[in-house]
Tab-separated table of C-alpha atoms in Angstrom:
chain	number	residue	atom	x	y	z
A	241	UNK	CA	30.850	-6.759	69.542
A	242	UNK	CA	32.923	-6.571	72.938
A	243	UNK	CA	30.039	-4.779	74.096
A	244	UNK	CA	27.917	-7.525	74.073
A	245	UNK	CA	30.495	-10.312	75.322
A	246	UNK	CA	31.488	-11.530	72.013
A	247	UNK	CA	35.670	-11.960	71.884
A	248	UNK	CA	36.861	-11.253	68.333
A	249	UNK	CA	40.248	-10.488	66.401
A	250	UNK	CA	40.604	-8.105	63.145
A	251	UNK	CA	43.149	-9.077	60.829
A	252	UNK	CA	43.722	-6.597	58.086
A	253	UNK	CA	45.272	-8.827	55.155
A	254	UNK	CA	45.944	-5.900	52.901
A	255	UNK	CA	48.118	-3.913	55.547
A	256	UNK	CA	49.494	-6.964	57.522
A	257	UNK	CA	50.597	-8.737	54.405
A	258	UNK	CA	49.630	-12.036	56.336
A	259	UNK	CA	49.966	-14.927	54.039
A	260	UNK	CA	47.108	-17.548	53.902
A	261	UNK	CA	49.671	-20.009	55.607
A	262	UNK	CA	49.550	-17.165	58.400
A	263	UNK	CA	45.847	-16.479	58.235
A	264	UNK	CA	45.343	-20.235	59.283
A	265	UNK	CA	47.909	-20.568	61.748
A	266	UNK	CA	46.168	-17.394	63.896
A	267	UNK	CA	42.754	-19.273	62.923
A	268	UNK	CA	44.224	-22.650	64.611
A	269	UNK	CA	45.528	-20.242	67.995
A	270	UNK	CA	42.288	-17.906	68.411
A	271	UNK	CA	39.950	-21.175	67.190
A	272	UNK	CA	36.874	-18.481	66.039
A	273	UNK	CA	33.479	-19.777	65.929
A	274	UNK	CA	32.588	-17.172	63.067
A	275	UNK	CA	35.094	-15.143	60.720
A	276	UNK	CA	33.686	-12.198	58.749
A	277	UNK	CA	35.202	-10.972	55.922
A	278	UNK	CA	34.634	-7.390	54.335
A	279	UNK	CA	34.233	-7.877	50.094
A	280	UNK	CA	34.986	-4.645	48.286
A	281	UNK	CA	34.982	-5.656	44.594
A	282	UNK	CA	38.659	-5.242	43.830
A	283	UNK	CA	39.268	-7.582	46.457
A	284	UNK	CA	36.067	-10.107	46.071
A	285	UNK	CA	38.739	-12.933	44.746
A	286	UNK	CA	40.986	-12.876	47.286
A	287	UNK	CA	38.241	-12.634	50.024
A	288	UNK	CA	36.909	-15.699	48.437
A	289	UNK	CA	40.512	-17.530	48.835
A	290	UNK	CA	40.377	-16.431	52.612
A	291	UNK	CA	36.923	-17.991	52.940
A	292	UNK	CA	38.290	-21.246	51.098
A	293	UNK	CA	41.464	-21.068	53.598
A	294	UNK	CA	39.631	-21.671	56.170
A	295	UNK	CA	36.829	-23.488	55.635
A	296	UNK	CA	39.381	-26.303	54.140
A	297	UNK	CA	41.072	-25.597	57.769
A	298	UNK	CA	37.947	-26.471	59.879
A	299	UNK	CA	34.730	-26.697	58.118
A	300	UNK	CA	32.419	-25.878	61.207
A	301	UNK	CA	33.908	-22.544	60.786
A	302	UNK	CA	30.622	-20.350	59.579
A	303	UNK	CA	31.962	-17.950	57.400
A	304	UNK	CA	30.229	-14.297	57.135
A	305	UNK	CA	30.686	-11.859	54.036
A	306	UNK	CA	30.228	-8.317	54.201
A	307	UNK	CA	30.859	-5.086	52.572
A	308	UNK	CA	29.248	-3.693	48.986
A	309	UNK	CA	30.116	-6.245	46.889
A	310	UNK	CA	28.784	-9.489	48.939
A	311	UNK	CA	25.846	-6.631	49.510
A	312	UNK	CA	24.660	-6.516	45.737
A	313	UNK	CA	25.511	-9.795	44.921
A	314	UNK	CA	24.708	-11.449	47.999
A	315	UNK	CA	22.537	-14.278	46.002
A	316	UNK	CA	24.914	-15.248	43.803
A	317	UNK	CA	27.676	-15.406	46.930
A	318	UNK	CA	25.712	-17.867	48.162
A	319	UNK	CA	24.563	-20.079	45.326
A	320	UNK	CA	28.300	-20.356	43.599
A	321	UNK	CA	30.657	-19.715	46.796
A	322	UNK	CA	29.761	-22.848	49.169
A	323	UNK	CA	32.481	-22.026	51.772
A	324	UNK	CA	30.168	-18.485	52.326
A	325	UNK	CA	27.604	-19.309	54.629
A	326	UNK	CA	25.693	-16.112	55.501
A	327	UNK	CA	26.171	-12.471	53.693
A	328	UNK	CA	25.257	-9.424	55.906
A	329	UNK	CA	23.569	-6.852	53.587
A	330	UNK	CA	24.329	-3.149	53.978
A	331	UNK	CA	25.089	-2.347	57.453
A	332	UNK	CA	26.619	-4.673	59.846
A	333	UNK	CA	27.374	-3.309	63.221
A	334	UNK	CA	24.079	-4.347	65.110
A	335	UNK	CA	23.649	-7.650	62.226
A	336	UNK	CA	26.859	-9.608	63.076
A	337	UNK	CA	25.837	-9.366	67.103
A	338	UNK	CA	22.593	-10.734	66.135
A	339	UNK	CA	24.181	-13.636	63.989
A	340	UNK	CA	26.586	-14.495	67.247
A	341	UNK	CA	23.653	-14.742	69.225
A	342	UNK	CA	21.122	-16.692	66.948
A	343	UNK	CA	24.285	-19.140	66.351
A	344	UNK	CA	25.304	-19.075	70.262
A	345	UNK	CA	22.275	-20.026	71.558
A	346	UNK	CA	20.832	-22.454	68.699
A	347	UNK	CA	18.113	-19.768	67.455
A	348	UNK	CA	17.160	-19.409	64.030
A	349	UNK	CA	19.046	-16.537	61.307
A	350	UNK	CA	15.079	-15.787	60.262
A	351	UNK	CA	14.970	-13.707	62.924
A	352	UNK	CA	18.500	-11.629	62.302
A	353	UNK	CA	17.060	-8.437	59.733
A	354	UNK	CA	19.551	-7.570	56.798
A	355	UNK	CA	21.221	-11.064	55.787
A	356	UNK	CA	21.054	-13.659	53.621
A	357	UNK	CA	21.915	-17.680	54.069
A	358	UNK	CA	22.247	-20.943	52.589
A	359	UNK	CA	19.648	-23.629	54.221
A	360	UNK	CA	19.076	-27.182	52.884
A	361	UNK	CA	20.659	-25.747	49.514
A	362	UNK	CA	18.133	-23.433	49.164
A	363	UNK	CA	18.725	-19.302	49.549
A	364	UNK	CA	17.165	-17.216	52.036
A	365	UNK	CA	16.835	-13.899	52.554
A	366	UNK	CA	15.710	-11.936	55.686
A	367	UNK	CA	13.611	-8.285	55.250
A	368	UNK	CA	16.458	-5.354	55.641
A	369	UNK	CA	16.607	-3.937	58.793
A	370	UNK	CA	16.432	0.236	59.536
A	371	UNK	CA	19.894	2.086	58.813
A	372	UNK	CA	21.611	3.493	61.558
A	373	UNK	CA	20.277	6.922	62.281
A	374	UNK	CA	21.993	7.880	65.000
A	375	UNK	CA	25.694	7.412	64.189
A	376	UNK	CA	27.210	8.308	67.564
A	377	UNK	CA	25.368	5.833	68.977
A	378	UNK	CA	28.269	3.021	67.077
A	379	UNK	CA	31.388	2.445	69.804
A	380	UNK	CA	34.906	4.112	68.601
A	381	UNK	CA	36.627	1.157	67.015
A	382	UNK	CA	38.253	-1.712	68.676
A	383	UNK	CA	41.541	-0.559	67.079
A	384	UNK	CA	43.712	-2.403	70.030
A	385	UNK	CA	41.631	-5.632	68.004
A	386	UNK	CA	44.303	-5.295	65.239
A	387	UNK	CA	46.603	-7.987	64.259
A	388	UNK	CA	49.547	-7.634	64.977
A	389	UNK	CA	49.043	-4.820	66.579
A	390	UNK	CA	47.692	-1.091	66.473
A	391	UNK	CA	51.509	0.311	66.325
A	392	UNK	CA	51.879	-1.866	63.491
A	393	UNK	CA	49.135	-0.333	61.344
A	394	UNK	CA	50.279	3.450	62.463
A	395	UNK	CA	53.960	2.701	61.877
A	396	UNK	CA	56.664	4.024	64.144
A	397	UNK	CA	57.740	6.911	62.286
A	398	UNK	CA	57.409	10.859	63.275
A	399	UNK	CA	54.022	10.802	61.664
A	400	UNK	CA	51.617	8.420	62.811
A	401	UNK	CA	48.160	8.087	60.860
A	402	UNK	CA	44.935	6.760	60.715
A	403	UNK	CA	41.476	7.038	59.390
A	404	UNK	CA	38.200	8.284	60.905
A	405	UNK	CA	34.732	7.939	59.308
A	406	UNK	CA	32.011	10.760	60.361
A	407	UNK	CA	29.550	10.225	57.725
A	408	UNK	CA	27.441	7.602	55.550
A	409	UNK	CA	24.910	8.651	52.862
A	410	UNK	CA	25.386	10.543	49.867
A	411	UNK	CA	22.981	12.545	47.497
A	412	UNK	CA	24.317	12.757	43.916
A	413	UNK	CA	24.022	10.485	41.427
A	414	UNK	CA	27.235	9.900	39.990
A	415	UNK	CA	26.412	6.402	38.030
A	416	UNK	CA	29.765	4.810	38.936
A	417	UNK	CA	29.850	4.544	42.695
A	418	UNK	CA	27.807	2.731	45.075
A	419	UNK	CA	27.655	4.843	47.898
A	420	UNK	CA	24.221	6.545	47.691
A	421	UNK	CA	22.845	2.730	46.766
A	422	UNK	CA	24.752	1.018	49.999
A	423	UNK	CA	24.090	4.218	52.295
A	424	UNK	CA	21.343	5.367	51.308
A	425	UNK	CA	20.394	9.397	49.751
A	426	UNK	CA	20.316	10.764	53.341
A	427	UNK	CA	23.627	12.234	54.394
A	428	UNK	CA	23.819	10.891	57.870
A	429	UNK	CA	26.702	12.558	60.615
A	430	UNK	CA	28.672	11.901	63.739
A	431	UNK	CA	28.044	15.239	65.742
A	432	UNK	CA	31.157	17.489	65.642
A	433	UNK	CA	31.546	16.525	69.446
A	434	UNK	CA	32.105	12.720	68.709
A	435	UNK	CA	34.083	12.888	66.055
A	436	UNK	CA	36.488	15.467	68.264
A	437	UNK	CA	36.266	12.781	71.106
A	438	UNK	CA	37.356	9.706	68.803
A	439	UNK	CA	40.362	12.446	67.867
A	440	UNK	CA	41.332	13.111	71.460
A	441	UNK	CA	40.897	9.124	72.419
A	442	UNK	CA	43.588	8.505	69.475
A	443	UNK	CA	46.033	11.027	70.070
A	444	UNK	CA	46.177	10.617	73.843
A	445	UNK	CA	46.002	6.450	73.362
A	446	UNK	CA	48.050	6.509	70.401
A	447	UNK	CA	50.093	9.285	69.942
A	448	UNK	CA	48.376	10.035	66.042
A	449	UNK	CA	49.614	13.070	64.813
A	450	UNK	CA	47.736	12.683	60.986
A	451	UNK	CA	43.696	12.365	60.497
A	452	UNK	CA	42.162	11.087	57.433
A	453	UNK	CA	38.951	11.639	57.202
A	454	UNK	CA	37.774	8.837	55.220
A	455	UNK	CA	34.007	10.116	54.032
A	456	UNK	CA	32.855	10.372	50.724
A	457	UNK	CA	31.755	13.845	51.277
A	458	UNK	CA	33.176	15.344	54.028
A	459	UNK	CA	32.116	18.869	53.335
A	460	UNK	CA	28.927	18.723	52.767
A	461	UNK	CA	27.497	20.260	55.440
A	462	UNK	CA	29.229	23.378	55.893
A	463	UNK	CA	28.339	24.661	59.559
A	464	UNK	CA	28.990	21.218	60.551
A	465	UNK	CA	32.482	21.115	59.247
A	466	UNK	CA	33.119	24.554	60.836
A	467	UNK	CA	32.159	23.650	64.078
A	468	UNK	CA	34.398	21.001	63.893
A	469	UNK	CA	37.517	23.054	63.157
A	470	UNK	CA	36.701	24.940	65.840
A	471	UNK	CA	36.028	22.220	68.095
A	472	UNK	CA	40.106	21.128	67.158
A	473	UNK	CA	41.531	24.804	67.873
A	474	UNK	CA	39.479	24.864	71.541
A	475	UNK	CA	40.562	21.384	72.269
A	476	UNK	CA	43.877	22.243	71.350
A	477	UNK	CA	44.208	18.913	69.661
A	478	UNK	CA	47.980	19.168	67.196
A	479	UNK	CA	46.580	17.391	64.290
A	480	UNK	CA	46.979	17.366	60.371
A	481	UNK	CA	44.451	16.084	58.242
A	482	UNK	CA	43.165	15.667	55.361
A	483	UNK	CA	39.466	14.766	53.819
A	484	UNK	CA	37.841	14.267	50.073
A	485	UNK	CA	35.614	17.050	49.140
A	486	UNK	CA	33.306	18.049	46.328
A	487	UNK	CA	34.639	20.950	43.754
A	488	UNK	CA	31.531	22.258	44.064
A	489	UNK	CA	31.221	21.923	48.330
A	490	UNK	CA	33.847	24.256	49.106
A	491	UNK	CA	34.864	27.969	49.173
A	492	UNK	CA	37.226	30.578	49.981
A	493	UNK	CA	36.311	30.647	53.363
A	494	UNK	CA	35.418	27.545	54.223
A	495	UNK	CA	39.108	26.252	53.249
A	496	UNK	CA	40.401	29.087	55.410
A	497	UNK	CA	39.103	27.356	58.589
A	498	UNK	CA	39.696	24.268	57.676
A	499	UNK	CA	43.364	25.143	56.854
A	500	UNK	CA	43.594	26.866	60.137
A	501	UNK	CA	42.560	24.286	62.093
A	502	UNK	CA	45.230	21.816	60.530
A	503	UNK	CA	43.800	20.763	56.873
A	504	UNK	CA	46.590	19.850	54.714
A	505	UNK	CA	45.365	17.651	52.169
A	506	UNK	CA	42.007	17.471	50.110
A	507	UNK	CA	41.250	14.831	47.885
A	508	UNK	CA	38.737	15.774	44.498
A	509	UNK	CA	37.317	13.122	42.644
A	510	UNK	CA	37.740	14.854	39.315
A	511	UNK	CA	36.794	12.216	37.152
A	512	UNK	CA	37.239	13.063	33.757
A	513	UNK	CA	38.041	16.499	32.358
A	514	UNK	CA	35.461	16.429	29.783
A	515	UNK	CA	32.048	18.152	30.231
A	516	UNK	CA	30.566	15.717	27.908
A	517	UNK	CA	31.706	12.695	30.430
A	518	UNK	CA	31.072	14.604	33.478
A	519	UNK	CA	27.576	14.726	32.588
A	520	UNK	CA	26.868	11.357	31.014
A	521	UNK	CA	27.829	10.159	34.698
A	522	UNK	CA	25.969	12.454	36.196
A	523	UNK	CA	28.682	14.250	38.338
A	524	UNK	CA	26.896	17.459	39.187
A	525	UNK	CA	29.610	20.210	38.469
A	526	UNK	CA	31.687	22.098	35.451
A	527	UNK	CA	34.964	21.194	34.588
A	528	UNK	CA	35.841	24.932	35.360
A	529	UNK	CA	34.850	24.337	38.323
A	530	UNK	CA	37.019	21.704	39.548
A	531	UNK	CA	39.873	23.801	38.035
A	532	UNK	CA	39.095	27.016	40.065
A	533	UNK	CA	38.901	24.372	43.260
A	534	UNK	CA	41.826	23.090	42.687
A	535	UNK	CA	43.584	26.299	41.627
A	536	UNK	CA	42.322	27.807	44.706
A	537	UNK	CA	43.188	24.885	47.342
A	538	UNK	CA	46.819	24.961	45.694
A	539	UNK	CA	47.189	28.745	46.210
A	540	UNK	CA	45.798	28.663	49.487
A	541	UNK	CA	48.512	26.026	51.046
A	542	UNK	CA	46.337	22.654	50.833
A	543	UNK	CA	47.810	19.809	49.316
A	544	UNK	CA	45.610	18.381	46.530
A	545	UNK	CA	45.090	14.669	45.074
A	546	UNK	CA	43.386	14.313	41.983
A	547	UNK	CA	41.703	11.323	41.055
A	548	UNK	CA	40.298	10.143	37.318
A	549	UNK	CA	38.419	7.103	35.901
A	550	UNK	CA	39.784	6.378	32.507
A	551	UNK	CA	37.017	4.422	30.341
A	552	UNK	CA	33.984	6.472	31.544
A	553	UNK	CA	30.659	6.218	28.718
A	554	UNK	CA	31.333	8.601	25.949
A	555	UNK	CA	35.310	8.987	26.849
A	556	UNK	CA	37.426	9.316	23.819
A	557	UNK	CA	41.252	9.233	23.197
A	558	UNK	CA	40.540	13.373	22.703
A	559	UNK	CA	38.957	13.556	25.868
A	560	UNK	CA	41.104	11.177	28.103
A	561	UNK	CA	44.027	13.299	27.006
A	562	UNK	CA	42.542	16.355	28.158
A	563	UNK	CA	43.099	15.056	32.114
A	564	UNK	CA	46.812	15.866	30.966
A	565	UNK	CA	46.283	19.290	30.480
A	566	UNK	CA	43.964	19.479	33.196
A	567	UNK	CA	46.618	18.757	35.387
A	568	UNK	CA	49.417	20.718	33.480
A	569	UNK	CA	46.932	23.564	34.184
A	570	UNK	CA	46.145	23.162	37.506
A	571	UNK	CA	49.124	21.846	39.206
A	572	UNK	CA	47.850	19.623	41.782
A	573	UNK	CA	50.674	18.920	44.680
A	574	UNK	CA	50.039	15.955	45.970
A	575	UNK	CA	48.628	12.673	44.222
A	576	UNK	CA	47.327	12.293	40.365
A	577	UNK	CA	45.603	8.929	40.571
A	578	UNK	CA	44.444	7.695	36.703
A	579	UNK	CA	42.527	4.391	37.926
A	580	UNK	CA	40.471	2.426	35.033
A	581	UNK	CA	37.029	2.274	35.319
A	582	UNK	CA	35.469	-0.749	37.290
A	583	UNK	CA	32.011	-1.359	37.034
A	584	UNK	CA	30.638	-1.988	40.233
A	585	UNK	CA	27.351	-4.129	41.759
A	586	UNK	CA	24.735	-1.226	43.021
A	587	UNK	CA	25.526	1.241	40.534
A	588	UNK	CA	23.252	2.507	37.865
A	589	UNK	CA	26.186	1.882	35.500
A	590	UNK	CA	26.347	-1.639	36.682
A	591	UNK	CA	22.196	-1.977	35.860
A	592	UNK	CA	22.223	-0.044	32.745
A	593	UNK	CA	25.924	-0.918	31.380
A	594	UNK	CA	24.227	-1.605	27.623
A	595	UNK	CA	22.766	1.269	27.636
A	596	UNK	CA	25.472	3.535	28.997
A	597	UNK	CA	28.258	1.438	26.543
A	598	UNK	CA	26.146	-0.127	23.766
A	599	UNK	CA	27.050	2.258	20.848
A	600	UNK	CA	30.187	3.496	22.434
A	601	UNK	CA	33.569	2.176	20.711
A	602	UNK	CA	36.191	1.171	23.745
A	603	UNK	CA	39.261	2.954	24.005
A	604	UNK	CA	42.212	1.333	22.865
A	605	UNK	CA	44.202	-0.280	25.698
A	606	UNK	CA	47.239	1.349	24.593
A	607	UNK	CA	46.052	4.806	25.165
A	608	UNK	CA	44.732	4.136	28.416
A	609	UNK	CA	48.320	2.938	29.387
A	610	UNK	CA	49.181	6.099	27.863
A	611	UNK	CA	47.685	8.747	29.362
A	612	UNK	CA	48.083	6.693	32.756
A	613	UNK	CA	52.113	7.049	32.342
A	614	UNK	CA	51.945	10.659	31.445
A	615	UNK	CA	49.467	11.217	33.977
A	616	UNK	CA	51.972	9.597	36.383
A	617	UNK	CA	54.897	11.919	34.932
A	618	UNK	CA	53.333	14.576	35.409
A	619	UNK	CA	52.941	13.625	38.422
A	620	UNK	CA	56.496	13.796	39.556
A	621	UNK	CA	57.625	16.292	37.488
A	622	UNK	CA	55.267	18.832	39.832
A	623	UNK	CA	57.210	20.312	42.401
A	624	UNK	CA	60.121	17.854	41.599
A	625	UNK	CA	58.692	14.992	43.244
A	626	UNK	CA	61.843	12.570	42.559
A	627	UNK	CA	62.308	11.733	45.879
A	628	UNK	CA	58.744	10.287	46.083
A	629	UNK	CA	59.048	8.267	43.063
A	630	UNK	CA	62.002	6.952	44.264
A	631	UNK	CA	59.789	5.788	48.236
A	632	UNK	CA	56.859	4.445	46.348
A	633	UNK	CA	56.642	0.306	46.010
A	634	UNK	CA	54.762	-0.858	42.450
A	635	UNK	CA	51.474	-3.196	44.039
A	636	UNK	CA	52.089	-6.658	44.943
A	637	UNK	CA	48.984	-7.835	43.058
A	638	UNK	CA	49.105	-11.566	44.277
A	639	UNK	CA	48.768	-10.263	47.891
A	640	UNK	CA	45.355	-11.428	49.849
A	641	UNK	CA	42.854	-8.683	50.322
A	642	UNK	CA	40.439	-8.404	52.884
A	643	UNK	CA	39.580	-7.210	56.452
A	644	UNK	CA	39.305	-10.489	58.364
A	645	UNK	CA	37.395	-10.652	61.861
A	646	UNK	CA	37.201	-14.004	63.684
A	647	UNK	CA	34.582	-13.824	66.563
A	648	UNK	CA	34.033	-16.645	69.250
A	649	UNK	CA	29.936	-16.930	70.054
A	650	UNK	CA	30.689	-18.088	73.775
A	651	UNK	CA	28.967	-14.710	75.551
């Protein structure tokens, strides 16, 4: 967006904590034209409450939802939300400079590929415009955009942190998640070289010390993710990081370069630890897999999280408890994350949830909190992790979710 001349703030609600009182005090000092708002689906209500904010703040506002949910809903957004004027569908980078320009110089949103808006109460919906093929052809982002500030979001402490995305796409067909169906089946990459020149702009602008590597797939392609390691070591860049990874998308060798060039933590989406489940969703692998994985990453130095979806089709009280002794067996280090299934827009489960549930009796509500508390003791009671029970704050679940960006049109 600076690129083309548009001035625009990001305001993380999640991280910043902001309060709507706060959201619409900034909105009164930067007086935005436009303010987008990212919609996951855990956080579609409380994007909706920003959009309400400040709409009821200054109605000229024109309010612009993004993100997967607002993506696979995007007509019902705009027949039940009124405060939601235009939804940007899939990707947004090149969309929301086209909407700032249409709505700049008095041109129609026809014209602006891959959105939808609400004209003379009526819902309209513009052909989808080409992915992005050539990812290092997207800016670094405007991180010195973030309210408060960028030292704010990294913290102060010895280790300072932050994200970098390198991919979009994904191939499988795991029936819960909405990646393939917003990204597309093509696995699309930053070359090794951008992604080592984001790392250099942050730790020399910055001072981050900790990478997360926040793709879905991050090993997928293996020479790719070995000339990046190497590209680290020559550049002499002092990170750790840490990725997610398919069980079945790494080896013995592979985890040897990435450990040497600074890999510390590897996040598996386990799942469930019933073959029965894993292939109802369509997950691609063997249970024994993910335990040699795991096993392996463990023994080789590398942190591991494990995450599982609790009320997959054909989970059972029998098979839900089996994640305990998954994790009893395997000893993951670092995280054990028992989340609850959510069923989300774009996914085949969300299309075919009948089908996928209709003879299947739900699991009682009591042994989901179950196996989530063990799940969570056994968490801690690996490696003695007392001291990080006692750092961790429960979720504030009335907080406002969100990633907020106000833009002003004037180019």
């Amino acid at each position: 967006m600076e690129s083309e001349g548009i001035t625009a703030k990001i305001v993380d609600m999640d991280w910043g904590g902001f309060s709507k009182e706060e959201l619409v005090d900034m909105i009164s000092k930067f007086d935005p034209d436009i303010i987008g708002i990212t919609s996951f689906t855990s956080n579609y209500a409380n994007a909706v409450d920003i959009a309400k904010a400040a709409k009821s703040h200054n109605p000229n506002i024109k309010i612009v939802f993004g993100g997967v949910h607002a993506t696979f809903i995007h007509r019902d957004v705009l027949h039940t939300i009124p405060e939601v004027d235009i939804v940007v569908r899939y990707e947004g980078e090149r969309a929301i400079c086209e909407i700032c320009d249409a709505l700049d110089r008095g041109r129609k949103l026809e014209n602006v590929k891959g959105i939808s808006f609400r004209h003379d109460n009526r819902v309209f919906s513009t052909p989808l415009r080409h992915r992005i093929e050539n990812l290092d052809s997207i800016p670094f982002p405007a991180f010195h955009l973030l309210e408060p500030s960028i030292e704010h979001y990294i913290g102060e402490g010895k280790e300072k942190g932050f994200p970098i995305i390198t991919t979009r796409g994904c191939p499988f067909n795991c029936i819960f998640c909405s990646t393939a169906a917003l990204h597309g089946r093509k696995y699309r990459t930053r070359s090794a070289n951008n992604v080592l020149d984001e790392m250099e702009f942050v730790q020399d602008k910055y001072k981050i010390n900790v990478i997360s590597f926040a793709d879905d797939n991050f090993t997928m392609k293996r020479n790719r993710v070995i000339e990046l390691c190497r590209g680290i070591k020559e550049r002499h860049l002092d990170f750790e990081w840490g990725c997610s990874a398919r069980v079945d998308l790494l080896s013995k060798d592979l985890l040897e370069v990435m450990n040497s060039s600074g890999c510390k933590n590897i996040f598996f989406g386990i799942e469930s630890a019933s073959q029965r489940v894993l292939d109802t969703v369509k997950k691609g692998f063997s249970i024994e897999k993910a335990k040699e994985m795991v096993k392996l990453t463990e023994k080789m130095g590398i942190k591991t999280h494990c995450s599982f979806i609790l009320g997959l089709p054909n989970e059972t009280v029998e098979s839900i408890d089996e994640m305990i002794r998954f994790v009893e067996e395997t000893m993951p280090s670092g995280r054990v994350l028992p989340n609850v299934l959510e069923i989300l827009p774009g996914t085949e489960l969300w299309d075919k949830e009948s089908e996928y549930f209709g003879n299947t009796p739900s699991i009682p509500a009591a042994d989901i909190i179950r196996v989530q508390l063990e799940l969570f003791y056994k968490f801690f009671e690996i490696s003695s992790k007392g001291r990080e029970l006692l750092t961790i704050e429960p979720p504030d679940i009335e907080i406002i979710g969100g990633s907020t960006a106000f833009a002003q049109t004037q180019m």
